[in-house]
Amino acid sequence: MARPLLPQHIEDARKAVPVLDSLPAKGYPGYISRTGQLRTVGQLYDRTDVFGHISLSPDEAYALTNKKAPHALYELMVISAGTSQRPGLHDHSAAFVQGLGVMADTFAHHCHTYDLTPVVSWSYDPHTLDRESIQGEKRFHAHLVGRTQTERATVAAHTVRAGQLSATRARRIVEEASVLGSLLSADVVDPDALRVLVPVPTLSTATATATAQFELPDGWASLTAPALHDDLTYIQRKLRRTYDEILRACTTSHSGMWQRPTIREFDTDNINIPFRPDTRATLAHYLRALRPEILTDRRGTDRTRDTHVYPLADLAYAVTITEQAGKVHLHLRANLFSDLGRAGISIIDGVIVKTKKGVEKLRAAEIASRETFQAEYLRQIHRHPLAARVFFPRL
């Protein structure tokens, strides 16, 4: 057995996180899911249904599309549709982020009229090309999903603690790296530097154990605040600095095709980041338990063993915005091993949920219901009080 990646008291907290493996999602008849197919705007139009396309500049635009490999019946996707690929939300302008916020706020209100629970999610993993990636399409794209009362009932009925699953399945839903990421984030993100997001203390809840959790104090409307772009850019910068410094102090070599950094002899005191002593001890425990050498010349053929090494090539994380206990939260989950979804994590009523796509096929009546939901949402966007100002600022 491999050595546990976390100290026992933190591992116990990870094992107590409520999870569901898995929530089924039906697929379109005859559709074959592929990734890495939307490198250009032309491919975006050729390979998806584009409902709308709004340009902010010659190289920055949104496209609202119908995802053909659904994560849920009620769903749309917003994808960056500029001429160049921009993988992260922080790679876009403040105007782009505010426009996404208007779409998400509108979507949340639209879901409520349908008695659905809104979930908005995206992933960041621009560099992984040789094995599993949480961001299959390297353009930034956000999934807008409405969860039904039936789905919520399914989650409530079948939730278990992560520790009740096999070690491999538990890791693929709530992995050790995400718990470590929550601890690191709590140390490096200064709450006073944030203007919109309010940090939830790490380990204080199950979801704040599996993610770096932030409250949106004005609910979904917080996503339309101009300062949200600054908060997300600040957090990205802190995570980037933390990741790079840990690799500098504790590893040798670089990531490449079928290559990941290896752990060398290190002293965590040499990491020039202001971690708390407990965080440094947890990080040291985690790094010394990793075994990246397992992948040498193996090409990732044994998923059971590969989940104990470095599947991803660089800093990677997933973001989910969802409702919980009457409040709206943003969850940022650091990733190394998890396959929880290219749409980021899904959290439903505080439960970490893995979606299994392509289970059965959508019936004609379900496709019609999906199309009606999408069409009505599109008619609602221009009615948002900020829509004209955000999407057409020169008018």
Tab-separated table of C-alpha atoms in Angstrom, residues 13-175:
chain	number	residue	atom	x	y	z
A	13	ALA	CA	-11.349	15.048	7.431
A	14	ARG	CA	-10.977	14.203	3.727
A	15	LYS	CA	-12.580	10.800	4.231
A	16	ALA	CA	-15.535	12.442	5.984
A	17	VAL	CA	-16.406	14.664	2.985
A	18	PRO	CA	-19.833	13.681	1.543
A	19	VAL	CA	-19.613	12.534	-2.079
A	20	LEU	CA	-21.666	10.933	-4.812
A	21	ASP	CA	-20.168	8.547	-7.348
A	22	SER	CA	-21.783	9.171	-9.816
A	23	LEU	CA	-24.711	11.292	-11.034
A	24	PRO	CA	-25.765	10.095	-14.514
A	25	ALA	CA	-26.230	12.488	-17.422
A	26	LYS	CA	-27.821	11.490	-20.712
A	27	GLY	CA	-26.153	12.205	-24.053
A	28	TYR	CA	-27.322	13.164	-27.527
A	29	PRO	CA	-28.087	10.168	-29.770
A	30	GLY	CA	-25.181	9.374	-32.059
A	31	TYR	CA	-22.869	12.057	-30.675
A	32	ILE	CA	-19.237	11.088	-30.034
A	33	SER	CA	-17.527	13.262	-27.455
A	34	ARG	CA	-14.112	14.641	-28.410
A	35	THR	CA	-11.825	17.173	-26.779
A	36	GLY	CA	-9.315	19.601	-28.206
A	37	GLN	CA	-11.567	20.277	-31.190
A	38	LEU	CA	-12.261	24.002	-30.681
A	39	ARG	CA	-8.914	25.617	-31.382
A	40	THR	CA	-10.287	28.223	-33.766
A	41	VAL	CA	-13.479	30.259	-34.003
A	42	GLY	CA	-14.268	28.445	-37.246
A	43	GLN	CA	-14.120	25.098	-35.455
A	44	LEU	CA	-16.343	26.516	-32.750
A	45	TYR	CA	-19.038	27.224	-35.345
A	46	ASP	CA	-18.493	23.966	-37.240
A	47	ARG	CA	-18.626	21.703	-34.190
A	48	THR	CA	-21.123	23.327	-31.817
A	49	ASP	CA	-24.488	25.047	-31.934
A	50	VAL	CA	-23.710	28.742	-31.415
A	51	PHE	CA	-26.696	30.628	-29.988
A	52	GLY	CA	-25.015	34.009	-29.799
A	53	HIS	CA	-21.608	35.641	-30.344
A	54	ILE	CA	-20.697	39.014	-28.776
A	55	SER	CA	-17.326	40.641	-29.515
A	56	LEU	CA	-15.709	42.987	-27.017
A	57	SER	CA	-12.608	43.613	-29.147
A	58	PRO	CA	-10.943	42.085	-32.225
A	59	ASP	CA	-9.474	39.367	-29.983
A	60	GLU	CA	-12.001	38.970	-27.190
A	61	ALA	CA	-15.523	37.630	-27.468
A	62	TYR	CA	-18.102	35.318	-25.935
A	63	ALA	CA	-20.067	32.596	-27.638
A	64	LEU	CA	-23.084	30.987	-26.001
A	65	THR	CA	-23.332	27.390	-27.188
A	66	ASN	CA	-25.163	24.128	-26.693
A	67	LYS	CA	-22.844	21.517	-25.208
A	68	LYS	CA	-23.222	18.297	-27.182
A	69	ALA	CA	-21.776	16.101	-24.425
A	70	PRO	CA	-24.157	17.249	-21.652
A	71	HIS	CA	-23.430	17.347	-17.954
A	72	ALA	CA	-27.150	17.838	-17.308
A	73	LEU	CA	-30.461	18.209	-19.112
A	74	TYR	CA	-30.694	21.968	-18.450
A	75	GLU	CA	-27.401	23.497	-19.526
A	76	LEU	CA	-25.531	25.988	-21.721
A	77	MET	CA	-21.863	26.760	-22.255
A	78	VAL	CA	-20.120	30.129	-22.500
A	79	ILE	CA	-16.815	29.905	-24.357
A	80	SER	CA	-14.122	32.459	-25.105
A	81	ALA	CA	-14.470	33.105	-28.840
A	82	GLY	CA	-11.650	35.494	-29.648
A	83	THR	CA	-9.087	34.813	-32.346
A	84	SER	CA	-6.512	33.504	-29.838
A	85	GLN	CA	-6.947	30.839	-27.185
A	86	ARG	CA	-7.095	32.278	-23.679
A	87	PRO	CA	-7.307	29.381	-21.203
A	88	GLY	CA	-7.976	31.230	-17.927
A	89	LEU	CA	-10.597	33.715	-16.847
A	90	HIS	CA	-7.755	35.880	-15.525
A	91	ASP	CA	-6.371	35.959	-19.099
A	92	HIS	CA	-9.397	38.053	-20.075
A	93	SER	CA	-10.331	41.649	-19.445
A	94	ALA	CA	-12.404	42.956	-16.574
A	95	ALA	CA	-15.174	43.664	-19.099
A	96	PHE	CA	-15.204	40.006	-20.158
A	97	VAL	CA	-15.422	38.816	-16.556
A	98	GLN	CA	-18.290	41.200	-15.814
A	99	GLY	CA	-20.119	40.007	-18.930
A	100	LEU	CA	-19.758	36.425	-17.772
A	101	GLY	CA	-21.133	37.552	-14.417
A	102	VAL	CA	-24.207	39.052	-16.090
A	103	MET	CA	-24.787	35.766	-17.939
A	104	ALA	CA	-24.369	33.737	-14.752
A	105	ASP	CA	-26.618	36.032	-12.694
A	106	THR	CA	-29.285	35.864	-15.405
A	107	PHE	CA	-28.907	32.095	-15.565
A	108	ALA	CA	-29.359	31.722	-11.802
A	109	HIS	CA	-32.617	33.699	-11.861
A	110	HIS	CA	-33.794	31.711	-14.886
A	111	CYS	CA	-33.085	28.447	-13.047
A	112	HIS	CA	-35.075	29.611	-10.044
A	113	THR	CA	-38.149	30.134	-12.240
A	114	TYR	CA	-37.775	26.491	-13.312
A	115	ASP	CA	-37.260	25.308	-9.711
A	116	LEU	CA	-33.693	24.364	-10.603
A	117	THR	CA	-30.499	24.795	-8.595
A	118	PRO	CA	-27.927	26.776	-10.630
A	119	VAL	CA	-24.315	25.652	-10.853
A	120	VAL	CA	-21.630	27.561	-12.782
A	121	SER	CA	-18.218	25.958	-13.267
A	122	TRP	CA	-14.996	26.144	-15.240
A	123	SER	CA	-11.514	24.635	-15.205
A	124	TYR	CA	-7.954	25.833	-15.699
A	125	ASP	CA	-5.356	23.387	-17.009
A	126	PRO	CA	-3.741	24.836	-20.133
A	127	HIS	CA	-0.589	22.711	-20.265
A	128	THR	CA	-1.627	19.069	-19.894
A	129	LEU	CA	-1.525	17.438	-23.328
A	130	ASP	CA	-0.281	13.895	-22.773
A	131	ARG	CA	-2.797	12.445	-20.292
A	132	GLU	CA	-5.989	13.320	-18.444
A	133	SER	CA	-6.734	17.021	-18.340
A	134	ILE	CA	-9.477	18.772	-16.425
A	135	GLN	CA	-9.615	21.350	-19.228
A	136	GLY	CA	-10.068	19.365	-22.410
A	137	GLU	CA	-10.687	22.499	-24.478
A	138	LYS	CA	-7.927	25.007	-23.854
A	139	ARG	CA	-10.166	27.993	-24.505
A	140	PHE	CA	-11.777	29.331	-21.363
A	141	HIS	CA	-15.286	27.957	-21.127
A	142	ALA	CA	-17.855	27.999	-18.353
A	143	HIS	CA	-20.707	25.541	-17.928
A	144	LEU	CA	-24.084	26.860	-16.799
A	145	VAL	CA	-26.032	23.941	-15.347
A	146	GLY	CA	-29.460	23.768	-13.730
A	147	ARG	CA	-29.896	20.813	-11.385
A	148	THR	CA	-33.418	19.445	-10.999
A	149	GLN	CA	-35.190	18.541	-7.795
A	150	THR	CA	-34.996	14.910	-8.918
A	151	GLU	CA	-31.215	15.176	-9.197
A	152	ARG	CA	-31.015	16.781	-5.767
A	153	ALA	CA	-33.115	13.924	-4.362
A	154	THR	CA	-30.799	11.397	-6.012
A	155	VAL	CA	-27.792	13.086	-4.426
A	156	ALA	CA	-29.457	13.132	-1.004
A	157	ALA	CA	-30.421	9.470	-1.252
A	158	HIS	CA	-27.074	8.111	-2.408
A	159	THR	CA	-24.490	10.302	-0.700
A	160	VAL	CA	-21.710	8.491	1.158
A	161	ARG	CA	-18.557	9.611	2.920
A	162	ALA	CA	-15.442	9.585	0.754
A	163	GLY	CA	-13.851	7.045	3.080
A	164	GLN	CA	-16.566	4.527	2.204
A	165	LEU	CA	-15.298	4.341	-1.386
A	166	SER	CA	-12.190	2.532	-2.546
A	167	ALA	CA	-8.992	4.523	-2.170
A	168	THR	CA	-8.819	5.097	-5.918
A	169	ARG	CA	-12.448	6.181	-6.327
A	170	ALA	CA	-12.267	8.467	-3.304
A	171	ARG	CA	-9.161	10.124	-4.713
A	172	ARG	CA	-10.823	10.709	-8.056
A	173	ILE	CA	-13.684	12.588	-6.392
A	174	VAL	CA	-12.072	14.368	-3.452
A	175	GLU	CA	-8.324	14.045	-3.773
